Each structure stands twice: as C-alpha cells, then as structure tokens.
Amino acid sequence: MPADRILIADDNEANRELLDAYLANVECEIEHAVDGADCMEKVASFAPDLILLDVMMPRLSGFEVCKKIKQDPATQQIIVLMVTALNELGDIERAVESGTDDFLTKPVNKFQLLKRVENMLKLKGTRDELERLRAYIREMEEQAEPQG
C-alpha cells in the first residue's frame, strides 16, 4: 500500500520545519507549500491525502484554499486540517464554512497533531476501502445483467 501523502502549507519556514519534525515517525510522504497559490499547485501535482493548512498566508488565504479544494469534485475528498493562530469563534466558524475537516490552534501540541493526523488518515483509508467495495459491487451487478 502506498504511503499517505501530507502537504504542509504554511508561509513560515519555522512552522513547516516544526510540523515536519512532529511527523518524523509517521509513515508518509511530505511536501511543502509556501503560500496559498503554491498550495493549490501542489494539490494538483502532489495529490495529497491530507493538508495541514495555515490560514494566514499570502496570495490565497487558507480559507480560500480550503473552499477551492472542497468545491472541486476532483479534490473534495482531500482531508483539510487547518492549523492556525486564529482562535476567535468567528474564525472557527469561517474555517468550518470554508469546508475544513478539523482545525488545530497554534502553538500546535505534538500529541494532538499526531492523533488528529492518525485518525484522519484512518478515516481516509476507510473511505477508500468503501469506494473500492462500491466499484466492485457495480462491476458485479453489470456482469450479472442479462445480455440482450
């Protein structure tokens, strides 16, 4: 089974390095994006399973990036975990409205991050397996239809 792919999108290099260090023992491929537009390019080229998405970034905010990802049928299954210094109720509501799957507040707690990443990747694996089973059932039903 291929390794899960995680995209870390944050304009602050120290934050990217910290998240990298926290994920060091997670079996995954990691790619980085330095701003919102770069994140959208990496979504297309890297095809991540999970994005750790900063909210306050140049060129496109995390809210805008998340909304674009969740509105596109080709990318809407990507799990988005917003990682942000914003913690006002309005910011949390805006994150949810943009489609985020979950969020963590900075400074990030390593244990919380690892548990959320683990749970979200398990959820993705379950979703993928369900889709494989649905495709298999469709195939079986098509083969069972009388030819005529």
PDB file of C-alpha atoms in Angstrom:
ATOM      1  CA  MET A   1       0.000   0.000   0.000  1.00  0.00           C
ATOM      2  CA  PRO A   2       1.470   3.404  -0.934  1.00  0.00           C
ATOM      3  CA  ALA A   3       2.371   5.803   1.850  1.00  0.00           C
ATOM      4  CA  ASP A   4      -0.091   8.534   2.724  1.00  0.00           C
ATOM      5  CA  ARG A   5       0.762  11.932   1.297  1.00  0.00           C
ATOM      6  CA  ILE A   6       0.700  15.014   3.524  1.00  0.00           C
ATOM      7  CA  LEU A   7       1.018  18.580   2.253  1.00  0.00           C
ATOM      8  CA  ILE A   8       2.180  21.161   4.790  1.00  0.00           C
ATOM      9  CA  ALA A   9       1.086  24.626   3.646  1.00  0.00           C
ATOM     10  CA  ASP A  10       2.499  27.464   5.737  1.00  0.00           C
ATOM     11  CA  ASP A  11       4.313  30.658   4.738  1.00  0.00           C
ATOM     12  CA  ASN A  12       6.530  30.434   7.838  1.00  0.00           C
ATOM     13  CA  GLU A  13       9.538  28.164   7.360  1.00  0.00           C
ATOM     14  CA  ALA A  14       9.928  27.518  11.105  1.00  0.00           C
ATOM     15  CA  ASN A  15       6.325  26.290  11.276  1.00  0.00           C
ATOM     16  CA  ARG A  16       6.873  23.952   8.308  1.00  0.00           C
ATOM     17  CA  GLU A  17      10.030  22.581   9.936  1.00  0.00           C
ATOM     18  CA  LEU A  18       8.246  22.061  13.266  1.00  0.00           C
ATOM     19  CA  LEU A  19       5.380  20.139  11.629  1.00  0.00           C
ATOM     20  CA  ASP A  20       7.947  18.102   9.678  1.00  0.00           C
ATOM     21  CA  ALA A  21       9.705  17.208  12.934  1.00  0.00           C
ATOM     22  CA  TYR A  22       6.406  16.257  14.605  1.00  0.00           C
ATOM     23  CA  LEU A  23       5.543  13.971  11.674  1.00  0.00           C
ATOM     24  CA  ALA A  24       9.009  12.368  11.502  1.00  0.00           C
ATOM     25  CA  ASN A  25       7.770   8.976  12.746  1.00  0.00           C
ATOM     26  CA  VAL A  26       4.585   8.934  10.647  1.00  0.00           C
ATOM     27  CA  GLU A  27       4.872   6.742   7.566  1.00  0.00           C
ATOM     28  CA  CYS A  28       4.070   9.297   4.888  1.00  0.00           C
ATOM     29  CA  GLU A  29       5.405  11.390   2.044  1.00  0.00           C
ATOM     30  CA  ILE A  30       5.584  15.079   2.891  1.00  0.00           C
ATOM     31  CA  GLU A  31       5.558  18.037   0.516  1.00  0.00           C
ATOM     32  CA  HIS A  32       5.583  21.755   1.374  1.00  0.00           C
ATOM     33  CA  ALA A  33       3.766  24.800   0.059  1.00  0.00           C
ATOM     34  CA  VAL A  34       4.910  28.314   0.945  1.00  0.00           C
ATOM     35  CA  ASP A  35       1.658  30.194   0.271  1.00  0.00           C
ATOM     36  CA  GLY A  36      -1.932  29.638  -0.838  1.00  0.00           C
ATOM     37  CA  ALA A  37      -1.269  29.686  -4.582  1.00  0.00           C
ATOM     38  CA  ASP A  38       1.671  27.293  -4.165  1.00  0.00           C
ATOM     39  CA  CYS A  39      -0.638  25.051  -2.131  1.00  0.00           C
ATOM     40  CA  MET A  40      -3.151  24.865  -4.992  1.00  0.00           C
ATOM     41  CA  GLU A  41      -0.323  23.971  -7.417  1.00  0.00           C
ATOM     42  CA  LYS A  42       0.934  21.241  -5.064  1.00  0.00           C
ATOM     43  CA  VAL A  43      -2.603  19.861  -4.676  1.00  0.00           C
ATOM     44  CA  ALA A  44      -2.582  19.303  -8.441  1.00  0.00           C
ATOM     45  CA  SER A  45       0.966  17.923  -8.735  1.00  0.00           C
ATOM     46  CA  PHE A  46       1.405  16.044  -5.421  1.00  0.00           C
ATOM     47  CA  ALA A  47      -2.190  14.832  -4.888  1.00  0.00           C
ATOM     48  CA  PRO A  48      -2.107  14.861  -1.076  1.00  0.00           C
ATOM     49  CA  ASP A  49      -4.376  12.765   1.131  1.00  0.00           C
ATOM     50  CA  LEU A  50      -4.193  15.339   3.937  1.00  0.00           C
ATOM     51  CA  ILE A  51      -3.306  19.026   4.027  1.00  0.00           C
ATOM     52  CA  LEU A  52      -2.053  20.792   7.149  1.00  0.00           C
ATOM     53  CA  LEU A  53      -3.191  24.255   6.118  1.00  0.00           C
ATOM     54  CA  ASP A  54      -2.187  27.555   7.684  1.00  0.00           C
ATOM     55  CA  VAL A  55      -4.923  30.199   7.485  1.00  0.00           C
ATOM     56  CA  MET A  56      -2.927  33.431   7.249  1.00  0.00           C
ATOM     57  CA  MET A  57      -0.897  33.074   4.035  1.00  0.00           C
ATOM     58  CA  PRO A  58      -0.045  35.377   1.132  1.00  0.00           C
ATOM     59  CA  ARG A  59      -1.618  35.124  -2.353  1.00  0.00           C
ATOM     60  CA  LEU A  60      -4.552  32.963  -1.124  1.00  0.00           C
ATOM     61  CA  SER A  61      -5.645  32.546   2.487  1.00  0.00           C
ATOM     62  CA  GLY A  62      -6.190  29.105   3.963  1.00  0.00           C
ATOM     63  CA  PHE A  63      -9.927  29.835   3.914  1.00  0.00           C
ATOM     64  CA  GLU A  64      -9.806  30.475   0.150  1.00  0.00           C
ATOM     65  CA  VAL A  65      -7.631  27.418  -0.497  1.00  0.00           C
ATOM     66  CA  CYS A  66      -9.925  25.170   1.539  1.00  0.00           C
ATOM     67  CA  LYS A  67     -13.029  26.469  -0.218  1.00  0.00           C
ATOM     68  CA  LYS A  68     -11.480  25.816  -3.665  1.00  0.00           C
ATOM     69  CA  ILE A  69     -10.417  22.297  -2.676  1.00  0.00           C
ATOM     70  CA  LYS A  70     -13.801  21.385  -1.216  1.00  0.00           C
ATOM     71  CA  GLN A  71     -15.782  22.832  -4.149  1.00  0.00           C
ATOM     72  CA  ASP A  72     -13.846  20.840  -6.771  1.00  0.00           C
ATOM     73  CA  PRO A  73     -15.163  17.257  -7.210  1.00  0.00           C
ATOM     74  CA  ALA A  74     -11.620  16.155  -8.153  1.00  0.00           C
ATOM     75  CA  THR A  75     -10.163  17.318  -4.809  1.00  0.00           C
ATOM     76  CA  GLN A  76     -13.061  17.478  -2.352  1.00  0.00           C
ATOM     77  CA  GLN A  77     -12.070  14.171  -0.707  1.00  0.00           C
ATOM     78  CA  ILE A  78      -8.722  15.619   0.409  1.00  0.00           C
ATOM     79  CA  ILE A  79      -8.768  15.989   4.178  1.00  0.00           C
ATOM     80  CA  VAL A  80      -8.001  19.526   5.331  1.00  0.00           C
ATOM     81  CA  LEU A  81      -6.733  20.200   8.847  1.00  0.00           C
ATOM     82  CA  MET A  82      -6.402  23.942   9.404  1.00  0.00           C
ATOM     83  CA  VAL A  83      -3.523  24.897  11.664  1.00  0.00           C
ATOM     84  CA  THR A  84      -3.931  28.471  12.788  1.00  0.00           C
ATOM     85  CA  ALA A  85      -3.082  31.091  15.370  1.00  0.00           C
ATOM     86  CA  LEU A  86      -6.633  32.403  14.953  1.00  0.00           C
ATOM     87  CA  ASN A  87      -8.888  31.182  17.719  1.00  0.00           C
ATOM     88  CA  GLU A  88     -11.816  33.561  17.819  1.00  0.00           C
ATOM     89  CA  LEU A  89     -15.245  31.994  17.402  1.00  0.00           C
ATOM     90  CA  GLY A  90     -15.738  33.893  14.122  1.00  0.00           C
ATOM     91  CA  ASP A  91     -12.502  32.435  12.734  1.00  0.00           C
ATOM     92  CA  ILE A  92     -13.558  28.910  13.685  1.00  0.00           C
ATOM     93  CA  GLU A  93     -16.962  29.451  12.048  1.00  0.00           C
ATOM     94  CA  ARG A  94     -15.253  30.766   8.911  1.00  0.00           C
ATOM     95  CA  ALA A  95     -12.980  27.699   8.835  1.00  0.00           C
ATOM     96  CA  VAL A  96     -15.997  25.396   9.062  1.00  0.00           C
ATOM     97  CA  GLU A  97     -17.861  27.388   6.391  1.00  0.00           C
ATOM     98  CA  SER A  98     -14.861  27.052   4.059  1.00  0.00           C
ATOM     99  CA  GLY A  99     -15.092  23.269   4.423  1.00  0.00           C
ATOM    100  CA  THR A 100     -12.254  22.335   6.767  1.00  0.00           C
ATOM    101  CA  ASP A 101     -12.440  18.845   8.221  1.00  0.00           C
ATOM    102  CA  ASP A 102     -10.872  19.949  11.507  1.00  0.00           C
ATOM    103  CA  PHE A 103      -8.547  22.564  12.960  1.00  0.00           C
ATOM    104  CA  LEU A 104      -5.759  22.941  15.490  1.00  0.00           C
ATOM    105  CA  THR A 105      -4.709  26.154  17.192  1.00  0.00           C
ATOM    106  CA  LYS A 106      -1.068  27.280  17.242  1.00  0.00           C
ATOM    107  CA  PRO A 107       1.145  26.671  19.057  1.00  0.00           C
ATOM    108  CA  VAL A 108       0.467  23.100  17.932  1.00  0.00           C
ATOM    109  CA  ASN A 109       0.554  20.390  20.556  1.00  0.00           C
ATOM    110  CA  LYS A 110       2.534  17.462  19.116  1.00  0.00           C
ATOM    111  CA  PHE A 111       0.312  14.783  20.682  1.00  0.00           C
ATOM    112  CA  GLN A 112      -2.898  16.431  19.421  1.00  0.00           C
ATOM    113  CA  LEU A 113      -1.451  16.838  15.932  1.00  0.00           C
ATOM    114  CA  LEU A 114      -0.302  13.216  15.704  1.00  0.00           C
ATOM    115  CA  LYS A 115      -3.629  11.873  16.991  1.00  0.00           C
ATOM    116  CA  ARG A 116      -5.653  14.005  14.559  1.00  0.00           C
ATOM    117  CA  VAL A 117      -3.403  13.043  11.627  1.00  0.00           C
ATOM    118  CA  GLU A 118      -3.626   9.358  12.590  1.00  0.00           C
ATOM    119  CA  ASN A 119      -7.425   9.475  12.884  1.00  0.00           C
ATOM    120  CA  MET A 120      -7.885  11.426   9.660  1.00  0.00           C
ATOM    121  CA  LEU A 121      -5.658   9.046   7.686  1.00  0.00           C
ATOM    122  CA  LYS A 122      -7.597   6.066   9.125  1.00  0.00           C
ATOM    123  CA  LEU A 123     -10.815   7.761   8.001  1.00  0.00           C
ATOM    124  CA  LYS A 124      -9.340   8.250   4.534  1.00  0.00           C
ATOM    125  CA  GLY A 125      -8.351   4.570   4.386  1.00  0.00           C
ATOM    126  CA  THR A 126     -11.882   3.549   5.362  1.00  0.00           C
ATOM    127  CA  ARG A 127     -13.362   5.882   2.719  1.00  0.00           C
ATOM    128  CA  ASP A 128     -11.024   4.457   0.081  1.00  0.00           C
ATOM    129  CA  GLU A 129     -11.960   0.884   1.004  1.00  0.00           C
ATOM    130  CA  LEU A 130     -15.665   1.739   0.854  1.00  0.00           C
ATOM    131  CA  GLU A 131     -15.197   3.220  -2.620  1.00  0.00           C
ATOM    132  CA  ARG A 132     -13.316   0.083  -3.769  1.00  0.00           C
ATOM    133  CA  LEU A 133     -16.183  -2.076  -2.480  1.00  0.00           C
ATOM    134  CA  ARG A 134     -18.780   0.114  -4.230  1.00  0.00           C
ATOM    135  CA  ALA A 135     -16.847  -0.159  -7.511  1.00  0.00           C
ATOM    136  CA  TYR A 136     -16.605  -3.944  -7.080  1.00  0.00           C
ATOM    137  CA  ILE A 137     -20.354  -4.226  -6.445  1.00  0.00           C
ATOM    138  CA  ARG A 138     -21.127  -2.084  -9.516  1.00  0.00           C
ATOM    139  CA  GLU A 139     -18.863  -4.308 -11.599  1.00  0.00           C
ATOM    140  CA  MET A 140     -20.563  -7.475 -10.292  1.00  0.00           C
ATOM    141  CA  GLU A 141     -24.011  -6.016 -10.973  1.00  0.00           C
ATOM    142  CA  GLU A 142     -23.026  -5.090 -14.541  1.00  0.00           C
ATOM    143  CA  GLN A 143     -21.716  -8.609 -15.160  1.00  0.00           C
ATOM    144  CA  ALA A 144     -24.896 -10.146 -13.750  1.00  0.00           C
ATOM    145  CA  GLU A 145     -27.216  -8.159 -16.029  1.00  0.00           C
ATOM    146  CA  PRO A 146     -28.690 -10.308 -18.774  1.00  0.00           C
ATOM    147  CA  GLN A 147     -27.155  -9.616 -22.156  1.00  0.00           C
ATOM    148  CA  GLY A 148     -29.712  -8.931 -24.807  1.00  0.00           C
TER     149      GLY A 148
END
